[in-house]
Amino acid sequence: MTDDLVLRQDSAGVATLTLNRPQQRNALSRAMIAALRAELARLASDASVKALVLTGAGPGFCSGHDLKEIQANPDPAFYAALFEECAALMLALQALPQPVIARVHGIATAAGCQLVATCDLAIASTRATFATPGVHIGLFCSTPMVALSRTVPRKRALEMLMLGETIDAATAAAYGLVNAVVEPDDLDAAVAGFTARLTAKSPLTLRIGKEAFYRQDEMTTADAYAYTAAVMARNLATHDAAEGIDAFLAKRAPIWCGD
C-alpha cells in the first residue's frame, strides 16, 4: 500500500492500484495525484511486476478533478500546479515500463476519462460510462483532450469534448476508447485474462515495444520508420529475442530471462 488514497495489491506478477476515495467517486485531488505518482515511481523499478491494473474503489472509476478542492483554492498558481502535476501523472503512466490496464467498472469522466485514454489497454463493465463534460460548467476539458484525441478519432473526440455528453461502454468500445466490454460479473475474469497473456510475454520486449510505440506516434512516417528500424535491430540483439526465435523454431515454450 501507499496510503489511504491509493491501495496497492500484488499477485502473480500483477500490481493493482485502486483509487480510494469512493465517496467522491475517486476524484483526483492533488494528494491522490501525488500518491499515484509515488506508487508509479516505485513500480517502474520493480522487476517483479509484469503488468499494472488501475481501478477505483466504490461505484465509480474516477470522476475527474476534485471540483471542491479547486473551488476552495481560487489561485492561478494552484491551478497551474494542479494541471502540471496531473500531466506528470499521465506521462508517468505512459512511461511506465509495464503495460497498464484500466479496469473501468463505473463512471470515468473528465480527468477520469483521461486516465482511461492514457492507459495502454482498457476493459469496461457494461455499467461503465464515459464523458468529458467540462463544457457544461464553462471549463473545456483541455487536458483530457490530449489523451482522448490520441486515442479516438478526431470527430469522435470533438463530439465528446464539445457536447460533453455521456457515452456508454459499448459506444466507448466502438470509438476505440476501450478494448473490451463485459458484464459486471465478468470484469475481473476479463482483466485477469489480459494480464495472464501479458505476463506470459517477455517483459523486456514489452518494455521496448511500449516505449517505441509512444515515441514513434509523435514522429513523421519517415522518422518513425528510421527510429523503429533501430529499435528492432537493438531488440534482435537481446537474449529474449534469440530465445523467442529458437523456441518458435523448436516448437517449444520460450523461457524469458529479461535480457
PDB file of N, CA and C in Angstrom, residues 113 116 122 124-131 148 151-153 155-157 159-160 163 165-182:
ATOM      1  N   CYS A 113     -11.758  10.076 -17.510  1.00  0.00           N
ATOM      2  CA  CYS A 113     -11.748   9.614 -18.896  1.00  0.00           C
ATOM      3  C   CYS A 113     -10.337   9.745 -19.472  1.00  0.00           C
ATOM      4  N   VAL A 116      -8.354   6.738 -18.469  1.00  0.00           N
ATOM      5  CA  VAL A 116      -8.667   5.580 -19.301  1.00  0.00           C
ATOM      6  C   VAL A 116      -7.955   5.687 -20.642  1.00  0.00           C
ATOM      7  N   ALA A 122      -7.724  -0.952 -21.934  1.00  0.00           N
ATOM      8  CA  ALA A 122      -8.843  -0.668 -21.028  1.00  0.00           C
ATOM      9  C   ALA A 122      -9.948  -1.690 -21.236  1.00  0.00           C
ATOM     10  N   ALA A 124     -13.903  -2.514 -19.843  1.00  0.00           N
ATOM     11  CA  ALA A 124     -15.006  -1.846 -19.165  1.00  0.00           C
ATOM     12  C   ALA A 124     -16.160  -2.794 -18.901  1.00  0.00           C
ATOM     13  N   SER A 125     -16.824  -2.546 -17.791  1.00  0.00           N
ATOM     14  CA  SER A 125     -18.095  -3.188 -17.491  1.00  0.00           C
ATOM     15  C   SER A 125     -19.190  -2.524 -18.318  1.00  0.00           C
ATOM     16  N   THR A 126     -20.252  -3.264 -18.567  1.00  0.00           N
ATOM     17  CA  THR A 126     -21.393  -2.670 -19.260  1.00  0.00           C
ATOM     18  C   THR A 126     -22.006  -1.524 -18.459  1.00  0.00           C
ATOM     19  N   ARG A 127     -21.676  -1.453 -17.168  1.00  0.00           N
ATOM     20  CA  ARG A 127     -22.196  -0.354 -16.340  1.00  0.00           C
ATOM     21  C   ARG A 127     -21.327   0.901 -16.415  1.00  0.00           C
ATOM     22  N   ALA A 128     -20.173   0.820 -17.041  1.00  0.00           N
ATOM     23  CA  ALA A 128     -19.265   1.967 -17.110  1.00  0.00           C
ATOM     24  C   ALA A 128     -19.817   3.026 -18.060  1.00  0.00           C
ATOM     25  N   THR A 129     -19.552   4.272 -17.715  1.00  0.00           N
ATOM     26  CA  THR A 129     -19.907   5.387 -18.592  1.00  0.00           C
ATOM     27  C   THR A 129     -18.729   6.340 -18.685  1.00  0.00           C
ATOM     28  N   PHE A 130     -18.706   7.108 -19.779  1.00  0.00           N
ATOM     29  CA  PHE A 130     -17.556   7.954 -20.074  1.00  0.00           C
ATOM     30  C   PHE A 130     -18.033   9.320 -20.554  1.00  0.00           C
ATOM     31  N   ALA A 131     -17.303  10.364 -20.161  1.00  0.00           N
ATOM     32  CA  ALA A 131     -17.663  11.708 -20.623  1.00  0.00           C
ATOM     33  C   ALA A 131     -16.518  12.669 -20.365  1.00  0.00           C
ATOM     34  N   LEU A 148      -7.391  11.917 -25.012  1.00  0.00           N
ATOM     35  CA  LEU A 148      -8.566  11.488 -25.771  1.00  0.00           C
ATOM     36  C   LEU A 148      -8.323  11.596 -27.267  1.00  0.00           C
ATOM     37  N   THR A 151      -6.364   8.860 -28.795  1.00  0.00           N
ATOM     38  CA  THR A 151      -6.910   7.519 -28.609  1.00  0.00           C
ATOM     39  C   THR A 151      -8.101   7.242 -29.509  1.00  0.00           C
ATOM     40  N   VAL A 152      -8.963   8.237 -29.695  1.00  0.00           N
ATOM     41  CA  VAL A 152     -10.152   8.043 -30.531  1.00  0.00           C
ATOM     42  C   VAL A 152     -10.064   8.966 -31.746  1.00  0.00           C
ATOM     43  N   PRO A 153     -10.808   8.668 -32.805  1.00  0.00           N
ATOM     44  CA  PRO A 153     -10.770   9.518 -34.000  1.00  0.00           C
ATOM     45  C   PRO A 153     -11.170  10.962 -33.692  1.00  0.00           C
ATOM     46  N   LYS A 155     -13.142  13.282 -35.013  1.00  0.00           N
ATOM     47  CA  LYS A 155     -14.544  13.699 -34.956  1.00  0.00           C
ATOM     48  C   LYS A 155     -15.221  13.189 -33.678  1.00  0.00           C
ATOM     49  N   ARG A 156     -14.865  11.979 -33.252  1.00  0.00           N
ATOM     50  CA  ARG A 156     -15.449  11.442 -32.024  1.00  0.00           C
ATOM     51  C   ARG A 156     -14.924  12.192 -30.805  1.00  0.00           C
ATOM     52  N   ALA A 157     -13.633  12.506 -30.818  1.00  0.00           N
ATOM     53  CA  ALA A 157     -13.066  13.262 -29.699  1.00  0.00           C
ATOM     54  C   ALA A 157     -13.739  14.625 -29.577  1.00  0.00           C
ATOM     55  N   GLU A 159     -16.656  15.480 -30.680  1.00  0.00           N
ATOM     56  CA  GLU A 159     -18.047  15.285 -30.258  1.00  0.00           C
ATOM     57  C   GLU A 159     -18.133  15.154 -28.745  1.00  0.00           C
ATOM     58  N   MET A 160     -17.253  14.343 -28.163  1.00  0.00           N
ATOM     59  CA  MET A 160     -17.248  14.175 -26.711  1.00  0.00           C
ATOM     60  C   MET A 160     -16.902  15.477 -26.005  1.00  0.00           C
ATOM     61  N   LEU A 163     -19.784  18.466 -26.950  1.00  0.00           N
ATOM     62  CA  LEU A 163     -21.130  18.216 -26.444  1.00  0.00           C
ATOM     63  C   LEU A 163     -21.118  17.858 -24.966  1.00  0.00           C
ATOM     64  N   GLU A 165     -21.448  15.048 -23.610  1.00  0.00           N
ATOM     65  CA  GLU A 165     -22.474  14.063 -23.272  1.00  0.00           C
ATOM     66  C   GLU A 165     -21.852  12.739 -22.840  1.00  0.00           C
ATOM     67  N   THR A 166     -22.597  12.003 -22.035  1.00  0.00           N
ATOM     68  CA  THR A 166     -22.144  10.712 -21.532  1.00  0.00           C
ATOM     69  C   THR A 166     -22.354   9.638 -22.587  1.00  0.00           C
ATOM     70  N   ILE A 167     -21.347   8.794 -22.762  1.00  0.00           N
ATOM     71  CA  ILE A 167     -21.489   7.640 -23.653  1.00  0.00           C
ATOM     72  C   ILE A 167     -21.390   6.364 -22.825  1.00  0.00           C
ATOM     73  N   ASP A 168     -22.036   5.315 -23.305  1.00  0.00           N
ATOM     74  CA  ASP A 168     -21.973   4.055 -22.592  1.00  0.00           C
ATOM     75  C   ASP A 168     -20.745   3.260 -23.019  1.00  0.00           C
ATOM     76  N   ALA A 169     -20.557   2.105 -22.392  1.00  0.00           N
ATOM     77  CA  ALA A 169     -19.349   1.327 -22.632  1.00  0.00           C
ATOM     78  C   ALA A 169     -19.292   0.795 -24.059  1.00  0.00           C
ATOM     79  N   ALA A 170     -20.425   0.391 -24.602  1.00  0.00           N
ATOM     80  CA  ALA A 170     -20.436  -0.122 -25.975  1.00  0.00           C
ATOM     81  C   ALA A 170     -20.018   0.963 -26.955  1.00  0.00           C
ATOM     82  N   THR A 171     -20.468   2.193 -26.734  1.00  0.00           N
ATOM     83  CA  THR A 171     -20.067   3.304 -27.594  1.00  0.00           C
ATOM     84  C   THR A 171     -18.585   3.598 -27.425  1.00  0.00           C
ATOM     85  N   ALA A 172     -18.102   3.544 -26.184  1.00  0.00           N
ATOM     86  CA  ALA A 172     -16.677   3.757 -25.935  1.00  0.00           C
ATOM     87  C   ALA A 172     -15.833   2.729 -26.679  1.00  0.00           C
ATOM     88  N   ALA A 173     -16.302   1.483 -26.729  1.00  0.00           N
ATOM     89  CA  ALA A 173     -15.585   0.443 -27.468  1.00  0.00           C
ATOM     90  C   ALA A 173     -15.620   0.727 -28.965  1.00  0.00           C
ATOM     91  N   ALA A 174     -16.767   1.173 -29.466  1.00  0.00           N
ATOM     92  CA  ALA A 174     -16.884   1.498 -30.885  1.00  0.00           C
ATOM     93  C   ALA A 174     -15.957   2.661 -31.261  1.00  0.00           C
ATOM     94  N   TYR A 175     -15.771   3.602 -30.336  1.00  0.00           N
ATOM     95  CA  TYR A 175     -14.863   4.730 -30.568  1.00  0.00           C
ATOM     96  C   TYR A 175     -13.396   4.322 -30.472  1.00  0.00           C
ATOM     97  N   GLY A 176     -13.118   3.199 -29.812  1.00  0.00           N
ATOM     98  CA  GLY A 176     -11.732   2.788 -29.593  1.00  0.00           C
ATOM     99  C   GLY A 176     -11.159   3.252 -28.273  1.00  0.00           C
ATOM    100  N   LEU A 177     -12.017   3.748 -27.389  1.00  0.00           N
ATOM    101  CA  LEU A 177     -11.554   4.206 -26.076  1.00  0.00           C
ATOM    102  C   LEU A 177     -11.255   3.039 -25.150  1.00  0.00           C
ATOM    103  N   VAL A 178     -11.990   1.935 -25.295  1.00  0.00           N
ATOM    104  CA  VAL A 178     -11.737   0.728 -24.506  1.00  0.00           C
ATOM    105  C   VAL A 178     -11.576  -0.453 -25.448  1.00  0.00           C
ATOM    106  N   ASN A 179     -10.871  -1.483 -24.958  1.00  0.00           N
ATOM    107  CA  ASN A 179     -10.615  -2.667 -25.777  1.00  0.00           C
ATOM    108  C   ASN A 179     -11.745  -3.679 -25.751  1.00  0.00           C
ATOM    109  N   ALA A 180     -12.417  -3.792 -24.604  1.00  0.00           N
ATOM    110  CA  ALA A 180     -13.452  -4.807 -24.454  1.00  0.00           C
ATOM    111  C   ALA A 180     -14.487  -4.344 -23.456  1.00  0.00           C
ATOM    112  N   VAL A 181     -15.708  -4.842 -23.629  1.00  0.00           N
ATOM    113  CA  VAL A 181     -16.814  -4.567 -22.705  1.00  0.00           C
ATOM    114  C   VAL A 181     -17.404  -5.898 -22.283  1.00  0.00           C
ATOM    115  N   VAL A 182     -17.557  -6.090 -20.983  1.00  0.00           N
ATOM    116  CA  VAL A 182     -18.080  -7.345 -20.451  1.00  0.00           C
ATOM    117  C   VAL A 182     -19.124  -7.050 -19.376  1.00  0.00           C
TER     118      VAL A 182
END
